[in-house]
N, CA and C of each residue as an Amber inpcrd file, in Angstrom:
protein
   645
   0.8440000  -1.1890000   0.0000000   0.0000000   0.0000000   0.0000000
   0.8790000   1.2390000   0.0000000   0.5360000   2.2710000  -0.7520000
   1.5140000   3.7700000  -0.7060000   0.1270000   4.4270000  -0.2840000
   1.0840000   5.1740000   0.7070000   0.0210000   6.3860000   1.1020000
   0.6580000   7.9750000   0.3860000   0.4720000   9.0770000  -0.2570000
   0.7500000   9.6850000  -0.2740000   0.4750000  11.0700000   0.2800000
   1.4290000  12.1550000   1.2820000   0.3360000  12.7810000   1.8070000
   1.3500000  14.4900000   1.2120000   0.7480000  15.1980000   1.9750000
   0.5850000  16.5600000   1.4300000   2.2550000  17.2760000   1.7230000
   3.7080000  16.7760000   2.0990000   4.5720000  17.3380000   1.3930000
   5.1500000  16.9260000   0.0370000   6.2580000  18.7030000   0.2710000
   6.7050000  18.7180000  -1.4260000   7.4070000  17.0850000  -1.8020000
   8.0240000  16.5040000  -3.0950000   8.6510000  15.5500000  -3.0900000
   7.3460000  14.6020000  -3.9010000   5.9250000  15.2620000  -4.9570000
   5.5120000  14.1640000  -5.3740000   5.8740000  13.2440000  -6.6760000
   7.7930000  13.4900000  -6.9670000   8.3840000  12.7780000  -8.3680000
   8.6830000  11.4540000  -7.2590000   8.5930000  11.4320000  -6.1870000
   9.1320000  10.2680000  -5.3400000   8.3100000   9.6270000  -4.9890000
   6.9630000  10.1080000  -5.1590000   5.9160000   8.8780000  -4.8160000
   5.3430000   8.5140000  -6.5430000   5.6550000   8.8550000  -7.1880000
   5.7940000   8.6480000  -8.6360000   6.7960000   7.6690000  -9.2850000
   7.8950000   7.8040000  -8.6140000   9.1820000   6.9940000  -8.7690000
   8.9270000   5.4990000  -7.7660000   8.3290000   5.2250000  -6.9470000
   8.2890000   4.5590000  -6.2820000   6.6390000   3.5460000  -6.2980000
   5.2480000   4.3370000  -7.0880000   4.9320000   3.6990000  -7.6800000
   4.8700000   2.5110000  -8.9840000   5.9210000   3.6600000  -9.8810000
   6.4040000   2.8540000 -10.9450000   7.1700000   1.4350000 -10.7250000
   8.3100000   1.6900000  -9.7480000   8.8430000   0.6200000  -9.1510000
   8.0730000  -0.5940000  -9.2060000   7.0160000   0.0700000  -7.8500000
   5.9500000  -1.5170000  -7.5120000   5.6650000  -2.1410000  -8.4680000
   4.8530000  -1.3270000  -9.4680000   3.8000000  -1.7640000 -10.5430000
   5.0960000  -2.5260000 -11.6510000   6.1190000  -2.1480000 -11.6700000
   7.1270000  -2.7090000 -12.9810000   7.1620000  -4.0130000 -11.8510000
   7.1470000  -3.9610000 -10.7610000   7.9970000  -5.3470000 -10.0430000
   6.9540000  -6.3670000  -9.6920000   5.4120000  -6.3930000 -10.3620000
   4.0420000  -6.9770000 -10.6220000   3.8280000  -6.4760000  -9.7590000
   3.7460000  -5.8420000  -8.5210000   3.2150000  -5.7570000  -7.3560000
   1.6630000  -4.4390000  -7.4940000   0.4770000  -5.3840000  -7.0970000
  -0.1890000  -4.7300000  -6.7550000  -0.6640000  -3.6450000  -5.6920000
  -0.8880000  -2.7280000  -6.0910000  -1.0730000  -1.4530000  -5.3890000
  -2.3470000  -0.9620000  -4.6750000  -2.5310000  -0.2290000  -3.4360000
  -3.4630000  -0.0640000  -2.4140000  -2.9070000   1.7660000  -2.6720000
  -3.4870000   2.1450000  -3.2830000  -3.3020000   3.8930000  -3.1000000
  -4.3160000   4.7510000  -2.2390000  -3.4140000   5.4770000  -1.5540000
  -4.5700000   7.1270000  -0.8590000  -3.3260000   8.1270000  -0.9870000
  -4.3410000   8.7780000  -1.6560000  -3.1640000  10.0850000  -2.0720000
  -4.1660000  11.6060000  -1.1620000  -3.9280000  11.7550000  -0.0550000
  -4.1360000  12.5800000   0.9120000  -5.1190000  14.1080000   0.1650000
  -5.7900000  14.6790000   0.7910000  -6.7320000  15.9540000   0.4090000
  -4.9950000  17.1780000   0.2770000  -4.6850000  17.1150000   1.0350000
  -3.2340000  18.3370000   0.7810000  -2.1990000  17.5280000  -0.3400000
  -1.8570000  16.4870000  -0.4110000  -1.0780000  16.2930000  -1.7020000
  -1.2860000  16.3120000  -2.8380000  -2.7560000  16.4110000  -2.6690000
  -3.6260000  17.1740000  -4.2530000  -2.7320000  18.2110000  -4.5150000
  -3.1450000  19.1960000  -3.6170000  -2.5300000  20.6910000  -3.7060000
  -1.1500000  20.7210000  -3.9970000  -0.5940000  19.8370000  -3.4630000
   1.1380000  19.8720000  -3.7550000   1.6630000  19.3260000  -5.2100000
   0.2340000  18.1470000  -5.6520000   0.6710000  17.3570000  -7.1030000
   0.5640000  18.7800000  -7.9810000  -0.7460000  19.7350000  -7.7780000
  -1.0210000  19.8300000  -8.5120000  -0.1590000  21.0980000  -8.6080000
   0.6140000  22.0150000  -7.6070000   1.9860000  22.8140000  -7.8230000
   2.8800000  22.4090000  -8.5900000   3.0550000  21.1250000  -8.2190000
   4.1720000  20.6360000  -8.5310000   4.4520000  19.7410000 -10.2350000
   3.4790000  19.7820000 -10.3680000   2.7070000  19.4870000 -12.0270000
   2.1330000  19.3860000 -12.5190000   1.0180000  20.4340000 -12.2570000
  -0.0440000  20.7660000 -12.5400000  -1.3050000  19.7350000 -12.9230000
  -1.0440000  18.7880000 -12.4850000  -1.5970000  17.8490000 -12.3580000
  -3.0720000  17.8050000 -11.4190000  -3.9010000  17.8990000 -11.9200000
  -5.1280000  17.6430000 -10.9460000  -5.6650000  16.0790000 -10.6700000
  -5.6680000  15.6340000  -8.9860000  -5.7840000  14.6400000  -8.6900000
  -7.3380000  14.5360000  -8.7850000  -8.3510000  13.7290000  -9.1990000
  -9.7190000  13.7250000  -8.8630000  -9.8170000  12.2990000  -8.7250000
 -10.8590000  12.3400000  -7.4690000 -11.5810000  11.0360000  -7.0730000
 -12.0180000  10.3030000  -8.7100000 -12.7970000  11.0450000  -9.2060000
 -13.7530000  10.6760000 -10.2510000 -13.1520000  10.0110000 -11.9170000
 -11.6480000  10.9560000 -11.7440000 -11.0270000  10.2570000 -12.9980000
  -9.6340000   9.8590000 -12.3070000  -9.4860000   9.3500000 -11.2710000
  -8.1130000   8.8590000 -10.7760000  -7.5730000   8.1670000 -11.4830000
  -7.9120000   7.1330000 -12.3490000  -6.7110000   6.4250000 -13.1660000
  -6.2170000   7.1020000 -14.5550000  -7.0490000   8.1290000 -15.0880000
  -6.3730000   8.9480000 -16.0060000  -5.3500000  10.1020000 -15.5930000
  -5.7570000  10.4930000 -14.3610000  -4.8490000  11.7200000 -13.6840000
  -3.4130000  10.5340000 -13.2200000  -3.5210000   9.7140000 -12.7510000
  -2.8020000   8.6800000 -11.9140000  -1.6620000   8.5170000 -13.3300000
  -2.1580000   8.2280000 -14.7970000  -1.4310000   7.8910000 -15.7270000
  -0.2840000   9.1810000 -15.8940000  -1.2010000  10.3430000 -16.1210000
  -0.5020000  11.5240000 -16.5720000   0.5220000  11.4010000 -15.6530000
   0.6140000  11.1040000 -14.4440000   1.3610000  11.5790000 -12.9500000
   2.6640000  10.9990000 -13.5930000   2.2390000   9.8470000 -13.3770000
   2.9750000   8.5420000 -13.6530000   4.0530000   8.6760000 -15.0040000
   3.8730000   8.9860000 -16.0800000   4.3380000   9.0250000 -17.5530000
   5.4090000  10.5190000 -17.0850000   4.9270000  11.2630000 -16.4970000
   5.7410000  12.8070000 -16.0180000   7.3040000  12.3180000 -15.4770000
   8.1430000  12.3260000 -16.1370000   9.9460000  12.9750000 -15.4920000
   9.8030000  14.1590000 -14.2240000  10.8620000  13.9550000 -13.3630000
  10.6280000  14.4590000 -12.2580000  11.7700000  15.9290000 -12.5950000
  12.0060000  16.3520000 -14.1560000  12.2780000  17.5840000 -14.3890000
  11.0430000  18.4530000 -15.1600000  10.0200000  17.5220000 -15.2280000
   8.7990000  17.9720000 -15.5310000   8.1890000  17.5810000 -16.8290000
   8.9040000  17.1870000 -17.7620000   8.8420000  16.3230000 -19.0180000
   7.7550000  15.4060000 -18.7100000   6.4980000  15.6680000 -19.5220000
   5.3320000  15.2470000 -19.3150000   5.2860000  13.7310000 -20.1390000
   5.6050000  13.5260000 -20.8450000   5.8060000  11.8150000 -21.8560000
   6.9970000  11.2180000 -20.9480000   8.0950000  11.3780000 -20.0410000
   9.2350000  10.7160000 -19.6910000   9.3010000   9.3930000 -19.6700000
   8.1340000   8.6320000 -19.2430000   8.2410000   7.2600000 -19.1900000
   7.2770000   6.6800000 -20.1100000   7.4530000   6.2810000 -21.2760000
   6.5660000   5.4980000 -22.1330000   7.3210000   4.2310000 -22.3930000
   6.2880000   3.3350000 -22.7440000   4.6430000   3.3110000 -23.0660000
   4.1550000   3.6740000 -21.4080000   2.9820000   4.7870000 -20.8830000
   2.3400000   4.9510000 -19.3170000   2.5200000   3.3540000 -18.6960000
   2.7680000   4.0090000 -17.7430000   2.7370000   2.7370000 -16.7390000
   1.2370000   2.2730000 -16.7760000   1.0730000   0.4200000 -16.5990000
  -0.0240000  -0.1690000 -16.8700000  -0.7840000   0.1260000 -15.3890000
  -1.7080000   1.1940000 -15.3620000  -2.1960000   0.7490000 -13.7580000
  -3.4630000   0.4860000 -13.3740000  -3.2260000  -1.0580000 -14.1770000
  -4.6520000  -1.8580000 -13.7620000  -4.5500000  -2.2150000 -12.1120000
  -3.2880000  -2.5220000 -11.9260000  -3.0290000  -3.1670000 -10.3750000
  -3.0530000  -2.2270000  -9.5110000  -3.6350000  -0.6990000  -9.5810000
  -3.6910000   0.2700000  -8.6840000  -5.2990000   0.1480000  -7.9530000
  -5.3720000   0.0130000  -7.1860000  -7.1440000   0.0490000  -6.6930000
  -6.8460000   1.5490000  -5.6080000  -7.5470000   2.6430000  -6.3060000
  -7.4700000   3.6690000  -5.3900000  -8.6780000   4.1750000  -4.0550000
  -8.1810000   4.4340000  -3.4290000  -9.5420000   4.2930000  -2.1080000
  -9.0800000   6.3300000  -1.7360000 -10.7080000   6.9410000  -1.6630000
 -10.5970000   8.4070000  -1.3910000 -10.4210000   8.5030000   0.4380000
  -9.0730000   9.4500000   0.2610000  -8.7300000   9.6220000   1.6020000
  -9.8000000  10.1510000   2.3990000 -10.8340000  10.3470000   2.4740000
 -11.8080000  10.7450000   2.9610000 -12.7600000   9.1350000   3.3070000
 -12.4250000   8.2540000   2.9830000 -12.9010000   6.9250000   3.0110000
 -12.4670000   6.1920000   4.5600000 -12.6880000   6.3290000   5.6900000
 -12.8530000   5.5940000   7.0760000 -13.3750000   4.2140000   6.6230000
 -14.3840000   3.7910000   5.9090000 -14.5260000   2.7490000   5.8360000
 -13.8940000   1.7890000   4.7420000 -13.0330000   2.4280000   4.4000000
 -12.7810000   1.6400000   3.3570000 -11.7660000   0.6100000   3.3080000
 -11.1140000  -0.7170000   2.5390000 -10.6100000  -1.8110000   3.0370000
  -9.5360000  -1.8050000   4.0510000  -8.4360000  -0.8520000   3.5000000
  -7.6740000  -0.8200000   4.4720000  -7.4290000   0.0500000   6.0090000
  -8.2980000   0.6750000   6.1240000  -8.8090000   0.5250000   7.4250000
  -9.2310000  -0.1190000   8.3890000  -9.1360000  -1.5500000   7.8820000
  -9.4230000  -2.5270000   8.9130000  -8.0440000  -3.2800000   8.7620000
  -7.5550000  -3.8350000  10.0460000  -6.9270000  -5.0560000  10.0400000
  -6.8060000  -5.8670000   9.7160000  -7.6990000  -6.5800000   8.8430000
  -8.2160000  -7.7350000   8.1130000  -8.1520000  -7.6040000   6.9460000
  -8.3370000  -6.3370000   6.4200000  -7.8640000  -6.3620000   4.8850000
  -6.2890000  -6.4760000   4.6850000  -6.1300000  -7.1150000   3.5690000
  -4.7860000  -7.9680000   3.0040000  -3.9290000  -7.1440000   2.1750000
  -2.7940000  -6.2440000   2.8120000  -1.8020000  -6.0820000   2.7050000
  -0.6200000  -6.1760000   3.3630000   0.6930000  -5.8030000   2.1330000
   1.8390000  -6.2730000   2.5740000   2.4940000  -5.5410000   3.7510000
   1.8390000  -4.5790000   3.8470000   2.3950000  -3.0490000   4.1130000
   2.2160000  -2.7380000   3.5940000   2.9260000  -0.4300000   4.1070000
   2.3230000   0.4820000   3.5120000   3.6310000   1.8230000   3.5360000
   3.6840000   2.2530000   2.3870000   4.9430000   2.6690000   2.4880000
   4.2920000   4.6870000   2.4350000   4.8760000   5.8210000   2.9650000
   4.3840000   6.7850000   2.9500000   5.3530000   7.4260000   2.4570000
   5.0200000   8.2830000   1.0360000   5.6710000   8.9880000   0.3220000
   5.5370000   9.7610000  -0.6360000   6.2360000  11.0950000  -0.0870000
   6.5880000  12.0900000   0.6100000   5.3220000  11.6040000   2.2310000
   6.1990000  12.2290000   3.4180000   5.7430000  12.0760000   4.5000000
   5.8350000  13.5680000   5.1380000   4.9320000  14.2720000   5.2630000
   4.9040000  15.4220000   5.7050000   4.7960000  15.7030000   7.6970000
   5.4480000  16.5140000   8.1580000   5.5980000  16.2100000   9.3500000
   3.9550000  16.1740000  10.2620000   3.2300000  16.5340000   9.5510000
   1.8340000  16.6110000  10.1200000   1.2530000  15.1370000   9.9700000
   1.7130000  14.6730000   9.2340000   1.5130000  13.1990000   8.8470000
   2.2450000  12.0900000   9.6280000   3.1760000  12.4750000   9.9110000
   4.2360000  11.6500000  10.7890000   3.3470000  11.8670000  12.4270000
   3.2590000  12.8500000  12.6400000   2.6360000  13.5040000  14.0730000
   1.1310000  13.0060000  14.1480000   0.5350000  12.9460000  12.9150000
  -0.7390000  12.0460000  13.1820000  -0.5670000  10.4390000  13.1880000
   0.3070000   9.9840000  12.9100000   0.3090000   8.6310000  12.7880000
   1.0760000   7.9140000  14.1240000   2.1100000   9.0080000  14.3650000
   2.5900000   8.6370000  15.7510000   1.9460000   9.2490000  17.0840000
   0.9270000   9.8470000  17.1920000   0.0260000   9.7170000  17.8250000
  -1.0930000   8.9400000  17.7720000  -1.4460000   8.8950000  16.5580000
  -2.3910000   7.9420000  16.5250000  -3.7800000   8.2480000  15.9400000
  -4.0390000   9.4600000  15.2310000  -4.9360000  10.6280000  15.3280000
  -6.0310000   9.9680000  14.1220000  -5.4190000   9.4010000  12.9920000
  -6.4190000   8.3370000  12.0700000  -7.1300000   9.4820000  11.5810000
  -6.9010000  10.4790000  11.5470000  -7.8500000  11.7790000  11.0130000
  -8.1390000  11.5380000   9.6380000  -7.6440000  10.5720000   8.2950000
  -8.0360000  10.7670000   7.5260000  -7.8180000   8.9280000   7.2550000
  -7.9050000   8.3650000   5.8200000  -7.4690000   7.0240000   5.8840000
  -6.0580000   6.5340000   5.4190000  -5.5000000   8.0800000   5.1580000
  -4.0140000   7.5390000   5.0710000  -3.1120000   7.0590000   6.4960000
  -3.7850000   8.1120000   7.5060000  -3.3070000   8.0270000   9.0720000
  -3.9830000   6.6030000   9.2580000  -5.0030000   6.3720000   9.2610000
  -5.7940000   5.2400000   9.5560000  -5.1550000   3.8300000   9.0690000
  -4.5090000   3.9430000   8.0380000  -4.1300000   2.8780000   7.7070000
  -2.4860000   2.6570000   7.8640000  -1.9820000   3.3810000   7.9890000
  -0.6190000   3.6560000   8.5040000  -0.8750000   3.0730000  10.1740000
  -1.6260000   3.6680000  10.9160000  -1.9090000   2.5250000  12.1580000
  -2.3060000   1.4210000  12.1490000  -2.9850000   0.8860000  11.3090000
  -3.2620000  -0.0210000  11.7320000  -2.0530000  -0.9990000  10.7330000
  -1.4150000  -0.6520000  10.3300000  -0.1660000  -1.7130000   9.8680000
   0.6760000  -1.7800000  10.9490000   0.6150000  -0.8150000  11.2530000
   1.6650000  -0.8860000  12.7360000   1.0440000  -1.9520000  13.8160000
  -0.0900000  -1.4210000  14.0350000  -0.7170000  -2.8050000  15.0430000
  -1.0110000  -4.0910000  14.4330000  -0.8550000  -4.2020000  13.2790000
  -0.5940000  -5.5060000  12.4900000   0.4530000  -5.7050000  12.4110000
   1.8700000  -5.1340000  13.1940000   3.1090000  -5.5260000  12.9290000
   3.8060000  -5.5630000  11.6080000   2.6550000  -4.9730000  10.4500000
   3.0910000  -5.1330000   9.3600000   4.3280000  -4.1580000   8.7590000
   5.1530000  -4.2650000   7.6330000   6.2420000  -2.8980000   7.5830000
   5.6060000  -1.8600000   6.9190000   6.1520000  -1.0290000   8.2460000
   5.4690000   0.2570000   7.5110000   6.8910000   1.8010000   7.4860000
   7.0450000   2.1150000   6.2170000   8.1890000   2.8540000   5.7920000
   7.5590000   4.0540000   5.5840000   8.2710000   4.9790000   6.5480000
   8.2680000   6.8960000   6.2540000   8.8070000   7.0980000   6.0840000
   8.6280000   7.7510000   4.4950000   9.4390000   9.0910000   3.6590000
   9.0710000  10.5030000   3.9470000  10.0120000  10.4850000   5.2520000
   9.7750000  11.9710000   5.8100000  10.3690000  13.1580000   4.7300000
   9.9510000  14.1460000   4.6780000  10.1790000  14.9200000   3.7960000
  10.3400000  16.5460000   4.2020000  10.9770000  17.0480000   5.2750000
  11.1450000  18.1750000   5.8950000  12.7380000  19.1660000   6.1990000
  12.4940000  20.1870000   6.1270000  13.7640000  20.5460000   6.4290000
  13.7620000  22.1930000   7.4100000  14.2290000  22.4050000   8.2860000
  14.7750000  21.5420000   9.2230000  13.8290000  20.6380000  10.1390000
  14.2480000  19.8820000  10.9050000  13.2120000  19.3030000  12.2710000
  13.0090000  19.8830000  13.4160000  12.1550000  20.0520000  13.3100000
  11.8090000  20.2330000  15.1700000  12.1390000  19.1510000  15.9210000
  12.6890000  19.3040000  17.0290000  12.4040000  18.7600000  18.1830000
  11.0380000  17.4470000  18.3120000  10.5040000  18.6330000  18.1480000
   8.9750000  17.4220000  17.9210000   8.5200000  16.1360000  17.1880000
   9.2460000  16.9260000  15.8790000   8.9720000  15.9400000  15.0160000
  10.0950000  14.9750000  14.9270000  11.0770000  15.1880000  15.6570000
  12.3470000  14.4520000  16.2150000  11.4680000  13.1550000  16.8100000
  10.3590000  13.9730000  17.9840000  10.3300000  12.7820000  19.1260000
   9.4100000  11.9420000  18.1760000   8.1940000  12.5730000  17.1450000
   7.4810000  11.6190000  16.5300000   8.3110000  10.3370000  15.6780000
   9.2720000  10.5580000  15.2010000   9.9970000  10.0520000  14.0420000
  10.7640000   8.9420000  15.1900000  10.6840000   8.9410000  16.2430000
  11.4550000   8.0240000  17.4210000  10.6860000   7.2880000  17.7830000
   9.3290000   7.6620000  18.1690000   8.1620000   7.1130000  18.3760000
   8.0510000   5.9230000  17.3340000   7.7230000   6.4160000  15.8040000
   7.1600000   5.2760000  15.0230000   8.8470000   4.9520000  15.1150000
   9.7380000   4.9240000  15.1690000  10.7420000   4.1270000  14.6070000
  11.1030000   2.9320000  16.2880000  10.1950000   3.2220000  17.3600000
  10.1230000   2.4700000  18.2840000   8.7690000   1.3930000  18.1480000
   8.0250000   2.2390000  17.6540000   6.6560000   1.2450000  17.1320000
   7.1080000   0.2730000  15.5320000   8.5030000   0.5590000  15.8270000
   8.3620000  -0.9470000  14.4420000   8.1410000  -0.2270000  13.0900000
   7.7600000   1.3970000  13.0440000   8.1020000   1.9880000  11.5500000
   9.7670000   1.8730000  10.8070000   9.8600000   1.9990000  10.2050000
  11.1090000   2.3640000   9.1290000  11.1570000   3.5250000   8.8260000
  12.0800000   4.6310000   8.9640000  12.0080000   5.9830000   9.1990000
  13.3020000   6.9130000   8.0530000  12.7830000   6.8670000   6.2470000
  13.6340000   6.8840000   5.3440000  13.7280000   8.6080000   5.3870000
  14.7330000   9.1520000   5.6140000  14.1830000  10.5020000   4.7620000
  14.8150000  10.6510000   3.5330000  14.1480000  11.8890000   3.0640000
  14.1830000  11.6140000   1.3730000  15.4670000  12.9810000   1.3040000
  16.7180000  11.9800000   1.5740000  17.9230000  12.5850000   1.1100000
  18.5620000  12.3880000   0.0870000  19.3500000  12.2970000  -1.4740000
  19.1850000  11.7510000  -1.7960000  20.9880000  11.7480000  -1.5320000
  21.4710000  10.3540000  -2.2260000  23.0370000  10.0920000  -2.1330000
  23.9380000  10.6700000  -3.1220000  24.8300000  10.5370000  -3.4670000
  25.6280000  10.9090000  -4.5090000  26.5370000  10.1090000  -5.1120000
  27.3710000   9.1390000  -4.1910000  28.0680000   7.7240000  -4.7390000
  27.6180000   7.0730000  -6.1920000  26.1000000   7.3190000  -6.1450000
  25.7720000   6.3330000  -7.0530000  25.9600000   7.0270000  -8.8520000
  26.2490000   8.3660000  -8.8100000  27.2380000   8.8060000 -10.2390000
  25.5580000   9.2570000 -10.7780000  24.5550000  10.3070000  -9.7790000
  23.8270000  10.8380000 -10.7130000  23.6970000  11.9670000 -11.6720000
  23.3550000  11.9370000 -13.0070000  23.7560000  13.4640000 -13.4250000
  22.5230000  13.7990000 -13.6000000  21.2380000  13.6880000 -13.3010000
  20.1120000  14.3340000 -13.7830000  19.1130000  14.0460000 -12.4010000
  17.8680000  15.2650000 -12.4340000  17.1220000  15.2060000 -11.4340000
  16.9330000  13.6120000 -10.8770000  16.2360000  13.1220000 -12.5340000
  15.7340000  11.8180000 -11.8660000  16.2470000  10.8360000 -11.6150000
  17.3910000  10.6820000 -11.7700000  18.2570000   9.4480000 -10.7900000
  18.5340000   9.9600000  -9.5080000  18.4660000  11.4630000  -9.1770000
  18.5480000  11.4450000  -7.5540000  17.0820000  11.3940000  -6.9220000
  16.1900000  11.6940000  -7.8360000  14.3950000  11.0770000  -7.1460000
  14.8170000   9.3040000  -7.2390000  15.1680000   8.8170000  -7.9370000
  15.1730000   7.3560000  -8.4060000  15.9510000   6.6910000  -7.1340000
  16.8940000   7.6140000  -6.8650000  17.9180000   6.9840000  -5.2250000
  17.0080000   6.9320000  -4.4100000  16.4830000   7.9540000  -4.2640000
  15.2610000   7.9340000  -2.8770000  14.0960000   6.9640000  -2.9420000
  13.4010000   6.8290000  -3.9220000  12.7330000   6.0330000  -4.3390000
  13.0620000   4.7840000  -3.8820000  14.3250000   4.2830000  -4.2950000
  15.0340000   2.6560000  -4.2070000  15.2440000   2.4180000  -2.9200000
  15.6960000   3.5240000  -1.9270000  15.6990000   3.3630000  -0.4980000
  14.7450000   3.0440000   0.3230000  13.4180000   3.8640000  -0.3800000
  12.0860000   3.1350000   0.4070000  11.7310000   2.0330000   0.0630000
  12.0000000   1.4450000  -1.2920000  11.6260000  -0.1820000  -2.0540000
  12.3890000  -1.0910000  -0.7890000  14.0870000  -0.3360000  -0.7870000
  14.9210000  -1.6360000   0.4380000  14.3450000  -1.6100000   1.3020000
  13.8670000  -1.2640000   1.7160000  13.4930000  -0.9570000   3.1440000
  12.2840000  -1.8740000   3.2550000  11.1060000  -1.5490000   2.2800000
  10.5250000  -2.5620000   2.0970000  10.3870000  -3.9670000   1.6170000
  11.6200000  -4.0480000   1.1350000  11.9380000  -5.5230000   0.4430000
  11.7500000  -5.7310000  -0.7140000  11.2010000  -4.7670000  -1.3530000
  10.8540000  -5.0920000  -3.0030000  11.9120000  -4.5580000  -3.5120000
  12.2840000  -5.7000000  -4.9100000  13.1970000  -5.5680000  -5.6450000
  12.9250000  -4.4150000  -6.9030000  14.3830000  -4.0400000  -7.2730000
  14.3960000  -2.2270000  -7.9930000  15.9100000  -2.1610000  -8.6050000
  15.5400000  -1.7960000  -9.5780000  17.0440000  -1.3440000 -10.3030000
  16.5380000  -0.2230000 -10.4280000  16.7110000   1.0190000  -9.4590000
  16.8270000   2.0230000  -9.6240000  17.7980000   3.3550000  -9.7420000
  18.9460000   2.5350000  -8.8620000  20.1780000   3.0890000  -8.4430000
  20.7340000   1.8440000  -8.8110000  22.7520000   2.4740000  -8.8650000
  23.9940000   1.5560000  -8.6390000  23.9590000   1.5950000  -7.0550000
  24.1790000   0.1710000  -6.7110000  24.5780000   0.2450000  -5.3590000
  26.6120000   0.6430000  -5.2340000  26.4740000   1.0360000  -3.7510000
  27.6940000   0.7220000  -3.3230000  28.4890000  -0.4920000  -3.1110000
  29.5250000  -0.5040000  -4.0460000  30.2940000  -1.7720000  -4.4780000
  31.8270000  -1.9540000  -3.6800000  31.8880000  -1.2040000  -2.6190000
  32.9560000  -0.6560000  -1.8810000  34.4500000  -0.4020000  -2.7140000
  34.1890000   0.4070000  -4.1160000  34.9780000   0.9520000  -5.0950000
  34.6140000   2.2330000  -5.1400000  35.7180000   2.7670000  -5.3240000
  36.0120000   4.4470000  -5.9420000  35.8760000   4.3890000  -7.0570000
  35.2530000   5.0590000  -7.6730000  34.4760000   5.4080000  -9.4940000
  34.6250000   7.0350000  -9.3400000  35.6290000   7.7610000 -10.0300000
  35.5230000   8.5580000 -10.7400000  35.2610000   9.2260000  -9.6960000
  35.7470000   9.8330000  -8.4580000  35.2210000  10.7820000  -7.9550000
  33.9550000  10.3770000  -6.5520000  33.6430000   9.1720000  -7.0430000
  32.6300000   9.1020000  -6.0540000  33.1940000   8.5830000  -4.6610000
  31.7110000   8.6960000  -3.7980000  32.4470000   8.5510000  -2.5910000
  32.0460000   7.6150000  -1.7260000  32.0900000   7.3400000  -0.7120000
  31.8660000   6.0940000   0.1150000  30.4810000   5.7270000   0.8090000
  29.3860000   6.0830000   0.2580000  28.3730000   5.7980000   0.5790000
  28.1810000   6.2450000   2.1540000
């Protein structure tokens, strides 16, 4: 399941859908009421309940330097089943509905602070808890700069409740020269984390290449 919620950083929940869906993996989406607002800054992209898998395509096919065709042929996203964050009842809000986990990306600190409290205010929070009380893995792509204190203690919290706590830094070792291999690093960090396989990045091979550096 990807939750996506309302910080900047939406080429990384773009980069990290593609991933799933290339690696067969079926998808559980909620893309948050504020990450509308941020998709749609950020590429003018309008998210709607009503045509989500055509907006979902455009998202998807978009380069994270803004190049609207970047990935063809569109990613196939029959395996996306999208549920409106405004949806409490909907599957994954219960414990019983069948996923692997749920990975959050971009993770905005209001999002982190509702989930490590516990607040379920919408069904991205909602379902982000209850993977946790299902023990299931659940990975935050925090996305802030600088931290508070606060959001220090939240980010300690879920990473004591059994979250995975990625932020979306990206590396440099891996020899990127364009936006989207450093969205593509970040991306691949939340896949490890979750266990799904990704050629998104070179890993660190404990070799010097040209300048690069030691991971």
């Amino acid at each position: 399941m990807v939750g996506v919620s309302g910080a900047s950083g939406t080429p990384y929940a773009a980069s990290v859908l593609r991933a799933l869906l290339s690696a067969g993996e079926a998808v559980d989406l909620v893309v948050s009421r504020a990450s509308r607002l941020t998709l749609l800054d950020e590429t003018g992209i309008s998210f709607r309940d009503a045509h989500w898998r055509q907006d979902l395509g455009r998202w998807l096919a978009r380069g994270a330097d803004g190049t609207p065709d970047a990935f063809e042929p569109r990613v196939e996203t029959a395996d996306v089943r999208h549920w409106a964050a405004g949806d409490l009842a909907a599957g994954p809000s219960s414990g019983s509905y069948d996923v692997k986990g749920m990975l959050i990306v971009p993770a905005s600190t209001a999002c982190v602070a509702g989930v490590a409290l516990g607040l379920s205010k919408d069904l991205l929070q909602r379902s982000a808890s209850v993977n946790l009380k299902e023990r299931r893995p659940l990975v935050v792509a925090v996305r802030e700069a600088p931290l508070s204190g606060q959001t220090l203690r939240h980010l300690v919290a879920l990473d004591e409740a059994g979250a995975v706590v990625v932020p979306a830094s990206p590396a440099f070792y891996a020899g990127a020269t364009h936006i989207q291999e450093l969205v593509d690093f970040v991306a691949g960090r939340v896949l490890d984390a979750a266990g799904v396989p990704h050629k998104l990045y070179r890993r660190w091979e404990g070799e010097l290449r040209g300048g690069a550096g030691d991971g």
